[in-house]
Amino acid sequence: MTDASPPTAPRTARERARAELTREIVDTARTHLAADGAAGLSLRAVARDLGMVSSAVYRYFPSRDDLLTRLIIDAYDALGDAAETAEAEVRRTDLRGRWMAIAHGARDWALAHPQEWSLIYGSPVPGYVAPADTIGPASRTTTLLITILADLQAQGGVSDPQKVGRLVRAAMTPIRAAVPEQVPDDLIVRGLMAWTELIGTISLEINGQFHNVIDDMSEYFDHVMNRIAGVLELG
Amino acid sequence: MTDASPPTAPRTARERARAELTREIVDTARTHLAADGAAGLSLRAVARDLGMVSSAVYRYFPSRDDLLTRLIIDAYDALGDAAETAEAEVRRTDLRGRWMAIAHGARDWALAHPQEWSLIYGSPVPGYVAPADTIGPASRTTTLLITILADLQAQGGVSDPQKVGRLVRAAMTPIRAAVPEQVPDDLIVRGLMAWTELIGTISLEINGQFHNVIDDMSEYFDHVMNRIAGVLELG
DNA sequence: ATTTGTCAAGAGCAGTGCTCACAAACATGG
DNA sequence: CCATGTTTGTGAGCACTGCTCTTGACAAAT
């Protein structure tokens, strides 16, 4: 590796123009996504906004789904960024603070970009299968949570680790590979449940399922996430 | 009430034919929904399957959204049915059993009808606002859970009711109106969190978010729902 | 028997994703 | 500097969508 620049550094004017236009396409597509949602994302409309003909866009994205995939990856990355920067501002020893920062960071980002949130945690478009490129950015947020679990275990873990049945333990084989060995099964389950509650609460709020249920979602969210922190015994 | 028949009983042959055809449209629409998802639901394709011209369908449903609304209502009702019948087979005093029956009933229905599940708990179509007709069927499942909370409270409630802050209590005003007075705030919060974990776990499973995380989702789901029952102290 | 209301049909409009042949713009080897 | 080969934008076109409107046929009520 003698070159530290990105894999495809724009050398010629053409390559630079291509990179530029690709960015513009993605940007206006994201604008349309925010306005009309994934279902209303039209390649032709994007082309119109950019003053080009619709077929020209196909030189940059072979299909609408590929454009959507790009938006999904970007969304995962933006969410990961939001969670990471929020968590970075908290003392490493303050596990509860780190959890709360991630939770609030994720929610704030979701409220600011509801359509992009729905893109990654909402119902998948049928016939559309998430390409392998998405799993990297997708795991950024969960990695943060796993690190908290590991740090928690390093400082003594949970007080009453529940025993996990044999079959459940077997079912957890895949996630086991992504979590440090020292973290016991019980803690992984609590972590998964916390993650589910986090994603679930945000999704239900975004989908309006809390209408006529909770008035002040910020207050409720903070309360619930603090309770979760209690279940995880984050101090 | 001298007549127990539905509000618009088909009297003439025309009315009967209309009711029949409406049912056929909804049925084939539901078939298409299951196959291609909400985004792929095409009024023209439904009409083709029924051997009629597309414009004729508009005599029965003024727009595609109205057809979707009907499917949403039906989905809520079907889910409510599944949960209710599952819960009805358990002793009323067995609160844990009732909770587990509802949870498994909901999951089983969701796995059998993933597209319909996504229709009600997935990302909403932008520009589409759920009409008031949907709130009735929508609350059937939650009513079951509220009843369990009330029954739990009637037989002593939870052992260590946590105090809920003033602001959180205020935020819960709407849901308070739907829950018996005796049920304390703490129990309502636990119920909401349980509901969120239930919907969240099922949604994440349906959306494939547990891939490379959990192998045997049935096993994991049962374990988690039992833990939730423990949090609720359902015995 | 005639009016009234309902219905399916078909044409048509505006929009979509996507393909293809063609021509202009460009990068690069001789 | 010029010729070659690649890349890009163009515009026409196909098959599809939701939806509207007019037209002609039929049933129900009067």
Coordinates of C-alpha atoms (C1' of nucleotides) in Angstrom, one line a residue:
Chain A
M1 CA 0.0 0.0 0.0
T2 CA 2.0 3.0 -1.3
D3 CA -1.2 5.0 -1.9
A4 CA -3.4 6.1 1.0
S5 CA -6.0 7.8 -1.2
P6 CA -9.4 6.2 -1.7
P7 CA -9.6 3.2 -4.0
T8 CA -10.8 5.2 -7.0
A9 CA -9.0 8.6 -6.8
P10 CA -10.3 10.9 -9.6
R11 CA -7.3 11.4 -11.9
T12 CA -8.8 12.6 -15.1
A13 CA -11.3 15.4 -15.5
R14 CA -13.9 12.8 -16.6
E15 CA -13.5 10.8 -13.4
R16 CA -13.8 14.0 -11.4
A17 CA -16.9 15.0 -13.2
R18 CA -18.3 11.6 -12.7
A19 CA -17.7 11.6 -9.0
E20 CA -19.2 15.0 -8.8
L21 CA -22.3 14.1 -10.7
T22 CA -22.8 10.9 -8.8
R23 CA -22.7 12.9 -5.6
E24 CA -25.3 15.4 -7.0
I25 CA -27.6 12.5 -8.0
V26 CA -27.4 11.0 -4.6
D27 CA -27.9 14.3 -2.9
T28 CA -31.1 15.3 -4.8
A29 CA -32.3 11.7 -4.5
R30 CA -31.9 12.1 -0.7
T31 CA -33.9 15.3 -0.9
H32 CA -36.7 13.6 -2.8
L33 CA -36.6 10.7 -0.3
A34 CA -37.0 13.1 2.6
A35 CA -39.9 14.7 0.9
D36 CA -41.8 11.8 -0.7
G37 CA -40.5 8.7 1.0
A38 CA -38.9 5.7 -0.6
A39 CA -42.0 4.7 -2.6
G40 CA -42.1 8.2 -4.2
L41 CA -38.5 8.3 -5.2
S42 CA -38.5 8.7 -9.0
L43 CA -35.4 8.5 -11.1
R44 CA -37.0 10.7 -13.7
A45 CA -37.7 13.4 -11.2
V46 CA -34.2 13.3 -9.9
A47 CA -32.9 13.6 -13.5
R48 CA -35.3 16.6 -14.1
D49 CA -34.0 18.4 -11.1
L50 CA -30.5 18.0 -12.3
G51 CA -31.4 19.2 -15.8
M52 CA -30.5 16.0 -17.5
V53 CA -32.4 13.3 -19.3
S54 CA -33.7 10.3 -17.4
S55 CA -31.7 7.8 -19.3
A56 CA -28.5 9.6 -18.4
V57 CA -28.9 8.7 -14.8
Y58 CA -28.6 5.0 -15.7
R59 CA -25.0 5.7 -16.6
Y60 CA -24.4 6.2 -12.9
F61 CA -26.9 3.9 -11.3
P62 CA -27.9 0.8 -13.2
S63 CA -31.3 0.7 -11.6
R64 CA -33.5 2.5 -9.1
D65 CA -32.8 -0.2 -6.6
D66 CA -29.1 0.6 -6.8
L67 CA -29.7 4.2 -6.1
L68 CA -31.9 3.1 -3.1
T69 CA -29.1 0.8 -1.9
R70 CA -26.7 3.8 -1.9
L71 CA -29.2 5.8 0.1
I72 CA -29.5 2.9 2.6
I73 CA -25.8 2.7 3.0
D74 CA -25.6 6.4 3.5
A75 CA -28.4 6.2 6.1
Y76 CA -26.7 3.5 8.1
D77 CA -23.5 5.6 8.0
A78 CA -25.2 8.8 9.1
L79 CA -27.0 7.0 11.9
G80 CA -23.7 5.4 13.0
D81 CA -22.0 8.8 12.9
A82 CA -24.8 10.4 15.0
A83 CA -24.6 7.6 17.6
E84 CA -20.8 7.6 17.7
T85 CA -20.3 11.4 18.1
A86 CA -23.0 11.5 20.8
E87 CA -21.3 8.6 22.6
A88 CA -17.8 10.1 22.2
E89 CA -18.7 13.1 24.4
V90 CA -19.3 10.9 27.5
R91 CA -16.6 9.6 29.9
R92 CA -15.7 6.1 28.9
T93 CA -16.4 4.9 32.5
D94 CA -19.9 6.3 32.5
L95 CA -21.6 3.3 30.9
R96 CA -25.1 4.6 31.6
G97 CA -24.2 7.9 30.1
R98 CA -22.8 6.2 27.0
W99 CA -26.0 4.2 26.6
M100 CA -28.2 7.2 27.0
A101 CA -26.1 9.2 24.5
I102 CA -26.4 6.5 21.9
A103 CA -30.1 6.2 22.5
H104 CA -30.8 9.9 22.3
G105 CA -28.4 10.3 19.4
A106 CA -30.2 7.6 17.5
R107 CA -33.6 9.0 18.3
D108 CA -32.6 12.6 17.4
W109 CA -31.2 11.5 14.1
A110 CA -34.4 9.4 13.4
L111 CA -36.7 12.3 14.1
A112 CA -34.6 14.5 11.8
H113 CA -34.5 11.9 9.0
P114 CA -37.6 9.8 9.4
Q115 CA -37.7 8.6 5.8
E116 CA -34.1 7.4 6.0
W117 CA -34.8 5.7 9.3
S118 CA -37.8 3.9 7.7
L119 CA -35.4 3.0 4.9
I120 CA -33.2 1.0 7.2
Y121 CA -35.6 -0.2 9.9
G122 CA -38.9 0.0 8.2
S123 CA -40.6 -2.7 6.0
P124 CA -38.2 -3.8 3.2
V125 CA -39.4 -3.4 -0.4
P126 CA -40.4 -6.9 -1.6
G127 CA -38.1 -8.3 -4.2
Y128 CA -35.4 -6.1 -2.9
V129 CA -32.5 -7.9 -1.1
A130 CA -30.0 -5.9 0.8
P131 CA -26.6 -6.3 -0.8
A132 CA -23.6 -7.3 1.2
D133 CA -22.3 -3.7 1.1
T134 CA -24.9 -2.7 3.7
I135 CA -23.8 -5.0 6.5
G136 CA -20.6 -3.0 7.2
P137 CA -22.2 0.4 7.9
A138 CA -25.2 -1.4 9.5
S139 CA -23.1 -2.9 12.3
R140 CA -21.6 0.4 13.3
T141 CA -24.3 1.3 15.8
T142 CA -24.6 -2.2 17.2
T143 CA -20.9 -2.4 17.7
L144 CA -21.2 0.5 20.1
L145 CA -23.6 -1.4 22.2
I146 CA -21.5 -4.5 22.2
T147 CA -18.6 -2.5 23.4
I148 CA -20.7 -1.2 26.3
L149 CA -21.6 -4.8 27.2
A150 CA -17.9 -5.8 27.1
D151 CA -16.9 -2.8 29.3
L152 CA -19.7 -3.7 31.7
Q153 CA -18.5 -7.2 31.9
A154 CA -14.9 -6.1 32.5
Q155 CA -16.0 -4.1 35.6
G156 CA -17.9 -7.0 37.2
G157 CA -20.8 -7.6 34.9
V158 CA -24.4 -8.0 36.1
S159 CA -25.3 -8.9 39.7
D160 CA -27.7 -11.8 39.0
P161 CA -26.8 -13.4 35.7
Q162 CA -29.8 -15.5 34.7
K163 CA -29.2 -19.0 33.3
V164 CA -30.0 -19.3 29.6
G165 CA -31.4 -22.5 28.3
R166 CA -29.5 -24.9 26.0
L167 CA -31.6 -24.3 23.0
V168 CA -31.6 -20.5 23.4
R169 CA -27.8 -20.6 23.8
A170 CA -27.6 -22.6 20.6
A171 CA -29.9 -20.1 18.8
M172 CA -27.4 -17.3 19.8
T173 CA -24.5 -18.9 18.0
P174 CA -24.1 -16.2 15.3
I175 CA -24.2 -13.2 17.7
R176 CA -21.7 -15.1 20.0
A177 CA -19.1 -14.8 17.3
A178 CA -19.4 -11.0 17.4
V179 CA -19.2 -10.5 21.1
P180 CA -16.2 -11.0 23.4
E181 CA -16.1 -14.4 25.1
Q182 CA -16.2 -13.1 28.6
V183 CA -19.6 -11.6 28.1
P184 CA -22.1 -14.2 29.4
D185 CA -25.2 -15.3 27.4
D186 CA -27.4 -13.6 29.9
L187 CA -25.9 -10.2 29.1
I188 CA -26.1 -10.8 25.4
V189 CA -29.8 -11.4 25.7
R190 CA -30.3 -8.3 27.8
G191 CA -28.3 -6.4 25.2
L192 CA -30.5 -7.7 22.4
M193 CA -33.6 -6.9 24.3
A194 CA -32.3 -3.4 25.0
W195 CA -31.5 -2.9 21.3
T196 CA -35.0 -4.2 20.3
E197 CA -36.6 -1.8 22.8
L198 CA -34.5 1.1 21.4
I199 CA -35.3 0.4 17.7
G200 CA -38.9 -0.5 18.5
T201 CA -39.6 2.7 20.5
I202 CA -38.1 4.9 17.8
S203 CA -39.9 3.1 15.0
L204 CA -43.3 3.1 16.8
E205 CA -42.9 6.8 17.4
I206 CA -41.9 7.5 13.8
N207 CA -44.8 5.5 12.6
G208 CA -47.2 7.4 14.8
Q209 CA -48.2 4.3 16.9
F210 CA -47.9 6.4 20.1
H211 CA -50.6 8.8 19.0
N212 CA -53.3 8.9 21.7
V213 CA -51.0 7.0 23.9
I214 CA -48.1 9.2 24.9
D215 CA -48.1 13.0 24.7
D216 CA -44.5 14.0 25.3
M217 CA -42.4 11.3 23.6
S218 CA -39.1 12.9 24.6
E219 CA -40.0 12.5 28.3
Y220 CA -41.2 9.0 27.8
F221 CA -38.2 7.9 25.7
D222 CA -35.8 9.2 28.3
H223 CA -37.6 7.5 31.1
V224 CA -37.8 4.1 29.2
M225 CA -34.1 4.2 28.2
N226 CA -33.1 4.9 31.7
R227 CA -35.1 1.9 32.9
I228 CA -33.3 -0.2 30.3
A229 CA -30.1 1.1 31.7
G230 CA -31.3 -0.2 35.0
V231 CA -32.0 -3.6 33.6
L232 CA -28.5 -3.7 32.2
E233 CA -27.2 -2.4 35.6
L234 CA -25.2 0.3 33.9
G235 CA -24.7 2.1 37.3
Chain B
M1 CA -82.5 -2.8 17.7
T2 CA -85.0 -5.1 16.1
D3 CA -82.6 -6.1 13.3
A4 CA -79.4 -7.9 14.1
S5 CA -78.2 -8.0 10.5
P6 CA -75.3 -5.8 9.3
P7 CA -76.0 -2.1 8.7
T8 CA -76.2 -2.5 4.9
A9 CA -78.0 -5.8 4.4
P10 CA -78.0 -6.6 0.6
R11 CA -81.7 -6.4 -0.4
T12 CA -81.7 -6.2 -4.1
A13 CA -79.8 -8.4 -6.5
R14 CA -77.6 -5.4 -7.4
E15 CA -76.6 -4.9 -3.8
R16 CA -75.8 -8.5 -3.4
A17 CA -73.7 -8.5 -6.5
R18 CA -71.9 -5.4 -5.4
A19 CA -71.1 -6.9 -2.0
E20 CA -69.9 -10.1 -3.6
L21 CA -67.7 -8.3 -6.1
T22 CA -66.3 -6.0 -3.4
R23 CA -65.3 -9.1 -1.4
E24 CA -63.6 -10.6 -4.5
I25 CA -61.7 -7.4 -5.1
V26 CA -60.4 -7.3 -1.6
D27 CA -59.5 -11.0 -1.6
T28 CA -57.5 -10.9 -4.8
A29 CA -55.9 -7.6 -3.6
R30 CA -54.9 -9.4 -0.4
T31 CA -53.4 -12.2 -2.5
H32 CA -51.4 -9.7 -4.5
L33 CA -50.3 -7.9 -1.3
A34 CA -49.0 -11.2 0.1
A35 CA -47.1 -11.8 -3.1
D36 CA -45.7 -8.4 -4.1
G37 CA -46.1 -6.3 -1.0
A38 CA -47.9 -3.0 -0.5
A39 CA -45.7 -1.2 -3.0
G40 CA -46.5 -3.7 -5.7
L41 CA -50.2 -3.7 -5.2
S42 CA -51.6 -2.7 -8.6
L43 CA -55.3 -1.9 -9.1
R44 CA -55.0 -2.8 -12.8
A45 CA -53.5 -6.2 -12.0
V46 CA -56.3 -6.9 -9.5
A47 CA -58.8 -6.0 -12.2
R48 CA -57.1 -8.2 -14.7
D49 CA -57.3 -11.2 -12.3
L50 CA -61.0 -10.6 -12.0
G51 CA -61.5 -10.4 -15.7
M52 CA -62.7 -6.8 -15.6
V53 CA -61.4 -3.5 -16.8
S54 CA -59.4 -1.4 -14.4
S55 CA -61.8 1.5 -14.4
A56 CA -64.5 -0.7 -13.1
V57 CA -62.7 -1.3 -9.9
Y58 CA -63.0 2.5 -9.2
R59 CA -66.7 1.9 -8.8
Y60 CA -65.9 -0.1 -5.7
F61 CA -62.9 1.7 -4.3
P62 CA -62.4 5.4 -5.2
S63 CA -58.7 5.1 -5.1
R64 CA -55.8 2.7 -4.5
D65 CA -55.4 4.1 -1.0
D66 CA -58.9 3.3 -0.1
L67 CA -58.3 -0.3 -1.1
L68 CA -55.1 -0.3 1.0
T69 CA -57.1 1.2 3.9
R70 CA -59.5 -1.7 3.7
L71 CA -56.6 -4.2 3.7
I72 CA -55.1 -2.4 6.7
I73 CA -58.4 -2.6 8.6
D74 CA -58.7 -6.3 7.7
A75 CA -55.1 -6.9 8.8
Y76 CA -55.7 -5.3 12.2
D77 CA -58.8 -7.4 12.6
A78 CA -57.1 -10.6 11.6
L79 CA -54.3 -9.9 14.0
G80 CA -56.8 -9.1 16.7
D81 CA -58.6 -12.4 16.0
A82 CA -55.4 -14.4 16.1
A83 CA -54.4 -12.9 19.5
E84 CA -57.8 -13.2 21.0
T85 CA -58.4 -16.8 20.0
A86 CA -54.9 -17.8 21.3
E87 CA -55.5 -16.0 24.6
A88 CA -59.0 -17.5 25.0
E89 CA -57.6 -21.0 25.3
V90 CA -55.8 -20.1 28.5
R91 CA -57.1 -20.1 32.0
R92 CA -58.1 -16.5 33.0
T93 CA -56.0 -16.8 36.2
D94 CA -52.9 -17.8 34.3
L95 CA -51.7 -14.3 33.5
R96 CA -48.3 -15.5 32.2
G97 CA -50.0 -18.0 30.0
R98 CA -52.3 -15.4 28.6
W99 CA -49.4 -13.0 27.8
M100 CA -47.4 -15.8 26.1
A101 CA -50.5 -16.9 24.1
I102 CA -50.9 -13.3 22.8
A103 CA -47.2 -13.0 22.0
H104 CA -47.0 -16.3 20.2
G105 CA -50.4 -15.7 18.5
A106 CA -49.2 -12.4 17.2
R107 CA -45.9 -13.7 16.0
D108 CA -47.4 -16.7 14.3
W109 CA -49.9 -14.5 12.5
A110 CA -47.1 -12.1 11.5
L111 CA -44.9 -14.9 10.1
A112 CA -47.9 -16.2 8.1
H113 CA -48.8 -12.8 6.8
P114 CA -45.6 -10.7 6.8
Q115 CA -46.8 -8.2 4.2
E116 CA -50.0 -7.5 6.2
W117 CA -47.9 -7.1 9.3
S118 CA -45.7 -4.6 7.5
L119 CA -48.8 -2.8 6.4
I120 CA -49.8 -2.1 10.0
Y121 CA -46.5 -1.9 11.8
G122 CA -44.1 -1.1 9.0
S123 CA -43.2 2.3 7.6
P124 CA -46.3 4.2 6.6
V125 CA -46.6 5.4 3.0
P126 CA -45.9 9.2 2.9
G127 CA -48.9 11.2 2.1
Y128 CA -51.1 8.5 3.4
V129 CA -52.9 9.2 6.6
A130 CA -54.7 6.4 8.4
P131 CA -58.4 7.1 8.5
A132 CA -60.3 7.0 11.8
D133 CA -61.8 3.6 10.8
T134 CA -58.6 1.9 11.6
I135 CA -58.3 2.9 15.3
G136 CA -61.1 0.5 16.3
P137 CA -59.6 -2.7 15.0
A138 CA -56.1 -1.4 15.8
S139 CA -56.8 -1.3 19.6
R140 CA -58.2 -4.9 19.8
T141 CA -54.8 -6.4 20.5
T142 CA -53.7 -3.7 22.9
T143 CA -56.9 -4.0 24.8
L144 CA -56.0 -7.6 25.6
L145 CA -52.7 -6.5 27.1
I146 CA -54.4 -3.7 29.1
T147 CA -56.8 -6.3 30.5
I148 CA -53.9 -8.4 31.7
L149 CA -52.5 -5.4 33.5
A150 CA -55.8 -4.7 35.2
D151 CA -56.1 -8.4 36.2
L152 CA -52.6 -8.3 37.5
Q153 CA -53.3 -5.2 39.6
A154 CA -56.5 -6.8 40.9
Q155 CA -54.5 -9.7 42.4
G156 CA -51.9 -7.5 44.1
G157 CA -50.0 -5.9 41.3
V158 CA -46.2 -5.7 41.1
S159 CA -44.0 -6.2 44.1
D160 CA -41.7 -3.1 43.8
P161 CA -43.7 -0.4 41.9
Q162 CA -41.2 2.2 40.8
K163 CA -42.0 5.8 41.1
V164 CA -42.6 7.6 37.9
G165 CA -41.5 11.3 37.5
R166 CA -44.0 14.1 37.2
L167 CA -43.2 14.9 33.6
V168 CA -43.4 11.3 32.5
R169 CA -46.7 10.9 34.3
A170 CA -48.0 14.0 32.5
A171 CA -46.8 12.5 29.2
M172 CA -48.9 9.4 29.8
T173 CA -52.2 11.3 30.0
P174 CA -53.7 9.8 26.9
I175 CA -53.0 6.2 27.8
R176 CA -54.2 6.8 31.3
A177 CA -57.7 7.4 29.9
A178 CA -57.7 3.9 28.4
V179 CA -56.5 2.0 31.5
P180 CA -58.4 1.3 34.7
E181 CA -57.5 3.8 37.5
Q182 CA -56.2 1.2 39.9
V183 CA -53.4 0.3 37.5
P184 CA -50.4 2.4 38.7
D185 CA -48.2 4.4 36.3
D186 CA -45.3 2.1 36.9
L187 CA -47.3 -0.8 35.6
I188 CA -48.5 1.1 32.5
V189 CA -44.9 1.9 31.7
R190 CA -43.9 -1.8 32.0
G191 CA -46.9 -2.7 29.8
L192 CA -45.9 -0.2 27.1
M193 CA -42.3 -1.4 27.2
A194 CA -43.5 -5.0 26.9
W195 CA -45.7 -4.0 24.0
T196 CA -42.8 -2.3 22.3
E197 CA -40.5 -5.3 22.8
L198 CA -43.2 -7.6 21.4
I199 CA -43.9 -5.5 18.3
G200 CA -40.2 -4.7 17.9
T201 CA -39.0 -8.3 18.1
I202 CA -41.5 -9.4 15.5
S203 CA -40.9 -6.5 13.2
L204 CA -37.1 -6.9 13.4
E205 CA -37.5 -10.6 12.7
I206 CA -39.8 -10.0 9.7
N207 CA -37.4 -7.4 8.3
G208 CA -34.6 -9.8 8.5
Q209 CA -32.7 -7.7 11.1
F210 CA -31.9 -10.8 13.1
H211 CA -29.9 -12.4 10.3
N212 CA -26.4 -13.4 11.4
V213 CA -27.6 -12.6 15.0
I214 CA -30.0 -15.3 16.0
D215 CA -30.4 -18.7 14.3
D216 CA -33.6 -20.1 15.9
M217 CA -35.9 -17.2 16.3
S218 CA -38.7 -19.3 17.8
E219 CA -36.5 -20.3 20.6
Y220 CA -35.2 -16.8 21.2
F221 CA -38.7 -15.2 21.0
D222 CA -40.1 -17.6 23.6
H223 CA -37.2 -16.9 25.9
V224 CA -37.5 -13.1 25.6
M225 CA -41.2 -13.1 26.0
N226 CA -40.9 -15.2 29.1
R227 CA -38.3 -12.7 30.5
I228 CA -40.8 -9.9 29.8
A229 CA -43.4 -11.9 31.7
G230 CA -40.9 -11.9 34.6
V231 CA -40.5 -8.2 34.5
L232 CA -44.3 -7.8 34.6
E233 CA -44.3 -10.4 37.5
L234 CA -47.0 -12.4 35.8
G235 CA -46.3 -15.4 38.1
Chain C
dA1 C1' -93.4 2.2 -20.0
dT2 C1' -90.5 5.7 -18.8
dT3 C1' -87.5 7.7 -15.9
dT4 C1' -83.6 7.2 -12.7
dG5 C1' -79.6 5.4 -11.1
dT6 C1' -75.9 2.2 -11.5
dC7 C1' -72.5 -0.3 -14.0
dA8 C1' -68.6 -2.1 -17.1
dA9 C1' -66.1 -0.6 -20.9
dG10 C1' -62.7 1.8 -23.5
dA11 C1' -60.0 5.7 -24.7
dG12 C1' -56.9 8.8 -22.9
dC13 C1' -53.6 11.6 -19.8
dA14 C1' -49.6 11.9 -17.1
dG15 C1' -46.4 9.6 -14.9
dT16 C1' -43.0 5.5 -14.0
dG17 C1' -38.6 2.2 -14.8
dC18 C1' -35.8 0.8 -18.2
dT19 C1' -33.6 -0.2 -23.1
dC20 C1' -31.4 1.0 -27.2
dA21 C1' -29.3 3.3 -31.3
dC22 C1' -27.0 7.3 -32.1
dA23 C1' -23.9 11.4 -31.7
dA24 C1' -21.0 14.4 -29.2
dA25 C1' -17.3 14.8 -25.8
dC26 C1' -13.3 13.1 -24.0
dA27 C1' -8.7 10.3 -22.8
dT28 C1' -5.0 8.2 -24.6
dG29 C1' -1.7 5.7 -27.8
dG30 C1' 1.0 6.4 -32.0
Chain D
dC1 C1' -1.5 16.3 -33.7
dC2 C1' -4.2 13.1 -35.1
dA3 C1' -6.7 8.7 -35.0
dT4 C1' -8.7 5.3 -32.0
dG5 C1' -11.5 3.7 -28.5
dT6 C1' -14.1 4.7 -24.5
dT7 C1' -17.5 7.3 -22.0
dT8 C1' -21.3 10.2 -21.7
dG9 C1' -25.7 12.6 -22.9
dT10 C1' -29.8 12.4 -26.1
dG11 C1' -34.2 11.1 -27.6
dA12 C1' -37.3 7.8 -29.0
dG13 C1' -39.8 3.9 -27.5
dC14 C1' -41.9 -0.2 -24.7
dA15 C1' -44.6 -1.7 -21.0
dC16 C1' -46.4 -0.5 -17.0
dT17 C1' -48.9 2.4 -13.3
dG18 C1' -53.1 5.5 -11.1
dC19 C1' -56.8 7.9 -12.4
dT20 C1' -60.6 10.5 -15.3
dC21 C1' -64.2 10.9 -18.4
dT22 C1' -67.5 9.6 -21.9
dT23 C1' -70.5 6.1 -23.8
dG24 C1' -73.7 2.6 -24.0
dA25 C1' -76.1 -1.2 -21.6
dC26 C1' -78.8 -2.7 -17.9
dA27 C1' -81.8 -3.0 -13.6
dA28 C1' -84.8 -0.7 -10.3
dA29 C1' -88.2 2.5 -9.0
dT30 C1' -92.1 5.2 -10.4

